[in-house]
Short mmCIF file of C-alpha atoms in Angstrom, two decimals:
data_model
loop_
_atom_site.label_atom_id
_atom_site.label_comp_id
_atom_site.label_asym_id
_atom_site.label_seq_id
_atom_site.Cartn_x
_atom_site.Cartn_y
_atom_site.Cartn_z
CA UNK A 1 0.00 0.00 0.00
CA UNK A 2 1.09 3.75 -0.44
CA UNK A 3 0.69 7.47 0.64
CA UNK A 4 -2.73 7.28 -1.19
CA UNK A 5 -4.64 5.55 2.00
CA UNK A 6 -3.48 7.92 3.85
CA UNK A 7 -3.69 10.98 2.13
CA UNK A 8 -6.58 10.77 -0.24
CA UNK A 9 -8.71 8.51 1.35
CA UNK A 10 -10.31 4.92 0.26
CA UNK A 11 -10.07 4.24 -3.41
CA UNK A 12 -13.86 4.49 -4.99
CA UNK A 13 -14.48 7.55 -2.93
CA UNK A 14 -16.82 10.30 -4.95
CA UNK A 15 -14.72 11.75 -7.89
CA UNK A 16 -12.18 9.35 -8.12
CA UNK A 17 -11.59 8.49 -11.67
CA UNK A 18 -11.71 4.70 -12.52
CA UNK A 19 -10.99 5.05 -15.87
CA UNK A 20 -7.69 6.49 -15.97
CA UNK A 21 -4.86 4.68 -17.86
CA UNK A 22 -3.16 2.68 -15.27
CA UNK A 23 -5.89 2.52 -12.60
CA UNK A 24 -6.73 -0.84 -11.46
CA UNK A 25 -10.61 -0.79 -12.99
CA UNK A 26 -11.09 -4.86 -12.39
CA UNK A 27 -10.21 -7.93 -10.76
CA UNK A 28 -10.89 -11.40 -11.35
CA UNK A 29 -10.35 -14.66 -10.23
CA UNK A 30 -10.71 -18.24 -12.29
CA UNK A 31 -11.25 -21.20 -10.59
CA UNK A 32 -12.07 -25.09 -11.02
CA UNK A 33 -14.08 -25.13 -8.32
CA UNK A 34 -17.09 -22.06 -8.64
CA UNK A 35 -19.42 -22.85 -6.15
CA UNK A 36 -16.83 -23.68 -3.29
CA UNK A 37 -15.03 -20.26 -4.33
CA UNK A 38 -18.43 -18.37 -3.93
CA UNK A 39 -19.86 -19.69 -0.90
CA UNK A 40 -15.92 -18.70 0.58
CA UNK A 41 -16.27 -15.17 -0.22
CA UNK A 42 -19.70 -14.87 -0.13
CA UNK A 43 -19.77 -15.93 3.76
CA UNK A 44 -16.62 -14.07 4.33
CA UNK A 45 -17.15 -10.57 2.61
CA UNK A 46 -20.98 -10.84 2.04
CA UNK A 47 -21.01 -11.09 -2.09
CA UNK A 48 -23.86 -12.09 -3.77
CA UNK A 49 -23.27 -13.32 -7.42
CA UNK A 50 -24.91 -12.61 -10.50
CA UNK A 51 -24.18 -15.52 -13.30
CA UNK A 52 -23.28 -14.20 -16.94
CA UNK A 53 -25.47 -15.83 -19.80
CA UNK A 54 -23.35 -16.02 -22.32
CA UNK A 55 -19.93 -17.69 -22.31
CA UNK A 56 -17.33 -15.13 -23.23
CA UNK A 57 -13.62 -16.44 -25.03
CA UNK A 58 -12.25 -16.56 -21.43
CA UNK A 59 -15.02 -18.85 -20.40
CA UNK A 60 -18.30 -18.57 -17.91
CA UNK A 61 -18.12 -15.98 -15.13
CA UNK A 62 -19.82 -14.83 -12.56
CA UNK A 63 -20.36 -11.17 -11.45
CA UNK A 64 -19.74 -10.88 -7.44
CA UNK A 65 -21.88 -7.58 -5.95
CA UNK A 66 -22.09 -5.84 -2.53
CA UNK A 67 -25.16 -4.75 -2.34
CA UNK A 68 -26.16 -4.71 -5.92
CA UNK A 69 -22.69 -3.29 -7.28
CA UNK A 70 -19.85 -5.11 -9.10
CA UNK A 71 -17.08 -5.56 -6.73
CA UNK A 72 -15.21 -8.60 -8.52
CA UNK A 73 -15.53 -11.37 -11.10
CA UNK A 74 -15.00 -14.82 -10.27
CA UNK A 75 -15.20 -17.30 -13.82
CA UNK A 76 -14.70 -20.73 -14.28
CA UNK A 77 -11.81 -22.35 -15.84
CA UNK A 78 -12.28 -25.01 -18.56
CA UNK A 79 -11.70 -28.46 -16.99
CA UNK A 80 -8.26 -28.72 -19.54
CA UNK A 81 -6.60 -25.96 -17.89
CA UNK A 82 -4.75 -25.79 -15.10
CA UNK A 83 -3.80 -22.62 -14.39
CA UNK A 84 -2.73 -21.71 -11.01
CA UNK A 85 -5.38 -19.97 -9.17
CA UNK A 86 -4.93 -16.30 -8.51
CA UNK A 87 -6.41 -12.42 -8.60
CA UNK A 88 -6.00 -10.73 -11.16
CA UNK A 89 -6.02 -7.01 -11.35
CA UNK A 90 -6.61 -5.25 -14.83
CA UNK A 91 -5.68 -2.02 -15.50
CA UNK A 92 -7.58 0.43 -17.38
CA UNK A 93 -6.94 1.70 -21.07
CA UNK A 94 -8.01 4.06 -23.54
CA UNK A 95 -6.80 1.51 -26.39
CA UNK A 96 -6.18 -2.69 -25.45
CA UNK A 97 -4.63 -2.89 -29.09
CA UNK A 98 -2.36 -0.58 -28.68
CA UNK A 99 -1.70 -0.88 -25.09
CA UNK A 100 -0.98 -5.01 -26.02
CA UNK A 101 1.24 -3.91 -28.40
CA UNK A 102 3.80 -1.48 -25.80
CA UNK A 103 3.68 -4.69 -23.43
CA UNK A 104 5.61 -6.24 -26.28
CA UNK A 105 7.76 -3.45 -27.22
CA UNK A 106 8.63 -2.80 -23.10
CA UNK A 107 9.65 -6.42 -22.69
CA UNK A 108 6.52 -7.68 -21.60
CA UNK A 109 4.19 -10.97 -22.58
CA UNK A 110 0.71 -10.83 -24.05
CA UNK A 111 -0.59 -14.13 -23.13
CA UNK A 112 -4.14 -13.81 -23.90
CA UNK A 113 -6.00 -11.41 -26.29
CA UNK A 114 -6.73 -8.78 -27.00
CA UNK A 115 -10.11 -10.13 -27.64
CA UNK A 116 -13.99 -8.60 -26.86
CA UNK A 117 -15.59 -10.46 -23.93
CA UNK A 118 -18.89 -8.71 -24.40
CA UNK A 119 -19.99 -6.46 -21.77
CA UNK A 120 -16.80 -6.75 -19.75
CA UNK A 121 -14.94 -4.86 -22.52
CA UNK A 122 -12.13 -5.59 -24.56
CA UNK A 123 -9.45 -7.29 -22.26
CA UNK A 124 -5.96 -9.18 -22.59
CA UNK A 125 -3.54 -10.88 -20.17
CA UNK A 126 0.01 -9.60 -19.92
CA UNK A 127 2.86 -9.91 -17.69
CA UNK A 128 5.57 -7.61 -16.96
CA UNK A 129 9.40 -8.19 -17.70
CA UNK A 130 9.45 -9.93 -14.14
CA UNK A 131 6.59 -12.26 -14.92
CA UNK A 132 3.69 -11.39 -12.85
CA UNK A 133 0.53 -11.17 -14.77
CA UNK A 134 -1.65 -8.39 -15.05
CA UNK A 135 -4.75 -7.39 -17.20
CA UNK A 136 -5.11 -5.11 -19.57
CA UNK A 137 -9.28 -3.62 -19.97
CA UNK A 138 -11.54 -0.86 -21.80
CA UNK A 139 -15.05 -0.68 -20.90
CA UNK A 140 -16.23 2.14 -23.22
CA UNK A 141 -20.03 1.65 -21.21
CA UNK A 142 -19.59 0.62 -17.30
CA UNK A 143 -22.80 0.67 -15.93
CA UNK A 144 -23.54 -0.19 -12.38
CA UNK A 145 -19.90 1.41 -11.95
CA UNK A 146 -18.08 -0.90 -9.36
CA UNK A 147 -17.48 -0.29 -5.66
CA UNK A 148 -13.86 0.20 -4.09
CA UNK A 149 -12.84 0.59 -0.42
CA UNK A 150 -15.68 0.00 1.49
CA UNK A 151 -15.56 -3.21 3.14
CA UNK A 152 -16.22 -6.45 0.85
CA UNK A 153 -14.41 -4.63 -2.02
CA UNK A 154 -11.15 -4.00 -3.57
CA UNK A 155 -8.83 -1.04 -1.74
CA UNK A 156 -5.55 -1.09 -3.27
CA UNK A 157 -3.25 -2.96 -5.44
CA UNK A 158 0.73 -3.56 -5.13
CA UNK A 159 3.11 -5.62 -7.38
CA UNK A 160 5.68 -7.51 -5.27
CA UNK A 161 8.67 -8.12 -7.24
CA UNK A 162 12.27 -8.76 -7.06
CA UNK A 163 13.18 -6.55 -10.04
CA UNK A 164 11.26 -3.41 -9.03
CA UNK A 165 13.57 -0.61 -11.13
CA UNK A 166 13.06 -2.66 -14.23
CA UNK A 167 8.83 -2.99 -13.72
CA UNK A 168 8.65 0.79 -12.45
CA UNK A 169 10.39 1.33 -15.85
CA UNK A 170 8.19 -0.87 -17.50
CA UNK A 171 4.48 0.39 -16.27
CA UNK A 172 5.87 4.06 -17.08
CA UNK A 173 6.35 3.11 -20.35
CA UNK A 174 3.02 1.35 -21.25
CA UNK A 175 0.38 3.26 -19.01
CA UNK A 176 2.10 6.91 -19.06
CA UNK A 177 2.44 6.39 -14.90
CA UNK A 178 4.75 8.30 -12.85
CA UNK A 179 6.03 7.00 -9.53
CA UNK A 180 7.25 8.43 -6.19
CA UNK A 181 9.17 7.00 -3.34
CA UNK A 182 7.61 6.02 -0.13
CA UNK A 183 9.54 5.91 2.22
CA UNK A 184 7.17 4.90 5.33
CA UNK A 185 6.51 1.65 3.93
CA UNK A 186 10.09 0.60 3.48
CA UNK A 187 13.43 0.93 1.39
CA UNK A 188 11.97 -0.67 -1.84
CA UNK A 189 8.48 0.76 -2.08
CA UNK A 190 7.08 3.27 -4.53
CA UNK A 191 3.80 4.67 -5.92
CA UNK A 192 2.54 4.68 -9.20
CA UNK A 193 0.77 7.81 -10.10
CA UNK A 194 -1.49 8.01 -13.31
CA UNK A 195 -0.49 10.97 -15.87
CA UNK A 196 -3.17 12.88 -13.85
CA UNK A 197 -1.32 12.86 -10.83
CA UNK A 198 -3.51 10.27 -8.72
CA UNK A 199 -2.11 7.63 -6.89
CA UNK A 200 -3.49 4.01 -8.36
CA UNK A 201 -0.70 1.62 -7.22
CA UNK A 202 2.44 0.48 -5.38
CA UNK A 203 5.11 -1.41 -6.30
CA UNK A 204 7.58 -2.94 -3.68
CA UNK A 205 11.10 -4.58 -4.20
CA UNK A 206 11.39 -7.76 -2.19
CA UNK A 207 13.50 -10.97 -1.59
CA UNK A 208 12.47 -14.78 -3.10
CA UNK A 209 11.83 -15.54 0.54
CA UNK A 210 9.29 -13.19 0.76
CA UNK A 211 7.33 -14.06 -2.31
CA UNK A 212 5.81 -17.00 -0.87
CA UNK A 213 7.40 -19.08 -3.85
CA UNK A 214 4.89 -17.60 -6.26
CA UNK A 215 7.62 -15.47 -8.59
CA UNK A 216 6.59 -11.99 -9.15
CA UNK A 217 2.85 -11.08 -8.41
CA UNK A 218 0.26 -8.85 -7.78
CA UNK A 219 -1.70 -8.58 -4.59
CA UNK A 220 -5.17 -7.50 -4.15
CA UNK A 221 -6.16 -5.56 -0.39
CA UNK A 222 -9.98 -5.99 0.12
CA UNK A 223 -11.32 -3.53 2.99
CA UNK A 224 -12.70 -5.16 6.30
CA UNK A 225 -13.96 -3.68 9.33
CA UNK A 226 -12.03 -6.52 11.88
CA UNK A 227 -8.90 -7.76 10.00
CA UNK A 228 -8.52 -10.17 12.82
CA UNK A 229 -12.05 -11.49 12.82
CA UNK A 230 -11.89 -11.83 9.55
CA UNK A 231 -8.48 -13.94 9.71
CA UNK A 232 -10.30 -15.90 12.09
CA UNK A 233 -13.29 -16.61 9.67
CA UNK A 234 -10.88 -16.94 6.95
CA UNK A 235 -9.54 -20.27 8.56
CA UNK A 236 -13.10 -21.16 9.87
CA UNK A 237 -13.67 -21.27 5.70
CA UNK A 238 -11.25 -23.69 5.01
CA UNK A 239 -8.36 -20.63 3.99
CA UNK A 240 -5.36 -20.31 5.39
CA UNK A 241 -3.23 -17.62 6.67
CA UNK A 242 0.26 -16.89 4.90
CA UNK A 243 0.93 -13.46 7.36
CA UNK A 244 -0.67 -12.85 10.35
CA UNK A 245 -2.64 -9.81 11.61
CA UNK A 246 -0.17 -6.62 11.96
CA UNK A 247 0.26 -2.96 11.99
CA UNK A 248 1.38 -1.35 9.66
CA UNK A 249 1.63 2.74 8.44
CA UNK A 250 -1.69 2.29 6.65
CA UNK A 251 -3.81 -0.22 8.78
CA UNK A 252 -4.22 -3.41 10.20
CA UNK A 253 -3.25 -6.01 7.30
CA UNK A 254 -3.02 -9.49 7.30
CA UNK A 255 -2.46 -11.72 3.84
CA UNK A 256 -4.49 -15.36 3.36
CA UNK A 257 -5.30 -18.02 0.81
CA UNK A 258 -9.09 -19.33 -0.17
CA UNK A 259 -9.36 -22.51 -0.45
CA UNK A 260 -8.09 -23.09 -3.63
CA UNK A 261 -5.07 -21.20 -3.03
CA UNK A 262 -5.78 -17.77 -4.57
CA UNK A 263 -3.76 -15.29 -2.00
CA UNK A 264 -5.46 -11.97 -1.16
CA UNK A 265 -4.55 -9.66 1.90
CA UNK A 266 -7.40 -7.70 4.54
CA UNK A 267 -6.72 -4.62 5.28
CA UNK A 268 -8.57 -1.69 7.51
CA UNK A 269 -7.42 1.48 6.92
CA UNK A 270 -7.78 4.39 9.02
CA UNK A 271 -11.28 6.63 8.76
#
């Protein structure tokens, strides 16, 4: 996490801009298991889900709401794939093709895409020149726009890598970011700042001990009101806990895995 809890308050407040190249705009998860993964986060965050009709080229999904907004997607993977399971943040764009094509030219992968996936916009998958994977997403309509930082939902995003002057570089490049320093959170740890000046993202330098064997990734924060009742319920679930309940210079976080192994982190962050 940055500066940006603290200073400009929870993301999705009034007037914050969702849309913005570089802003985290969506996050997804695909399983094997979709009914296990819902009643997990349904019981732990509240989510009710709303099942998509139509298949879409990355398969059947289902929309997950707090109270009647989009808050997350959670789809199904095709019984041939194995994928390992994990969230998946997509950042926004004025152009997928285009954007695809600067992954590519920045040292970056395009692994899926860019395709349409009906209403959910024209996406693709990338990863960044230290492999963690990322989306890539324009919604030119986004009705029911989704909810951020109240608890249940998404509140920040923040790459852990070992190779963070080379991604910094990197997400410049493609999404016209700046980044600062911050200090306060440790040696290694910056902010990404859209071309409008609003902080979206971190991105912190780490050791392979600390990345919990998964390589280079991106972790989703999801508000809660009780990060250590929520640990607690977590476990009650069937999840487990990688790092325990702690303070921090932004809030109480702790980081867990559902059931099926997707890591996420809880976080309450100060009023």
């Amino acid at each position: 996490m940055t500066e940006a809890l603290g200073s400009t308050g929870r993301l999705g407040a009034p007037g914050h801009p969702r849309r913005t190249p570089g802003t985290p705009c969506w996050v997804s998860l695909l399983v094997h298991d979709l009914t296990t993964t819902q009643d997990f986060y349904g019981a732990l965050f509240g989510w009710e889900f709303r099942p998509q009709p139509t298949a879409t080229p990355l398969g059947y999904y289902a929309q997950a709401l707090l109270d009647g907004r989009e808050v997350a997607v959670i789809g199904q993977l095709p019984d041939e794939r194995r994928d390992p399971v994990a969230w998946t943040p997509y950042l926004a764009t004025d152009d997928v093709d285009l954007t695809a094509e600067m992954v590519r030219l920045c040292g970056g992968t395009v692994g899926f895409g860019p395709l349409d996936a009906g209403a959910a916009g024209r996406l693709a998958l990338a990863s960044d020149p230290s492999g963690a994977v990322f989306g890539i997403r324009h919604a030119p309509a986004y009705p029911g726009r989704p909810v951020s930082g109240t608890p249940g939902a998404p509140a920040w995003t923040e790459l852990m890598t070992h190779e963070s002057a080379r991604v910094i570089r990197f997400y410049e490049d493609v999404f016209g970011c700046t980044h600062k320093p911050n200090v306060s959170a440790g040696p290694d740890c910056v902010t990404l700042h859209t071309a409008d000046g609003r902080p979206v993202a971190s991105i912190r330098g780490v050791g392979g001990p600390q990345l919990h064997g998964r390589g280079a990734h991106w972790m989703t924060y999801f508000e809660t009101v009780d990060v250590d009742a929520a640990v607690a319920r977590t476990t009650e679930l069937g999840g487990s806990v990688v790092e325990p309940p702690r303070d921090g210079p932004y809030g109480r976080v702790a980081t867990l895995t559902d059931p099926a192994g997707a890591a996420f982190a809880l976080v309450r962050t100060p009023d």
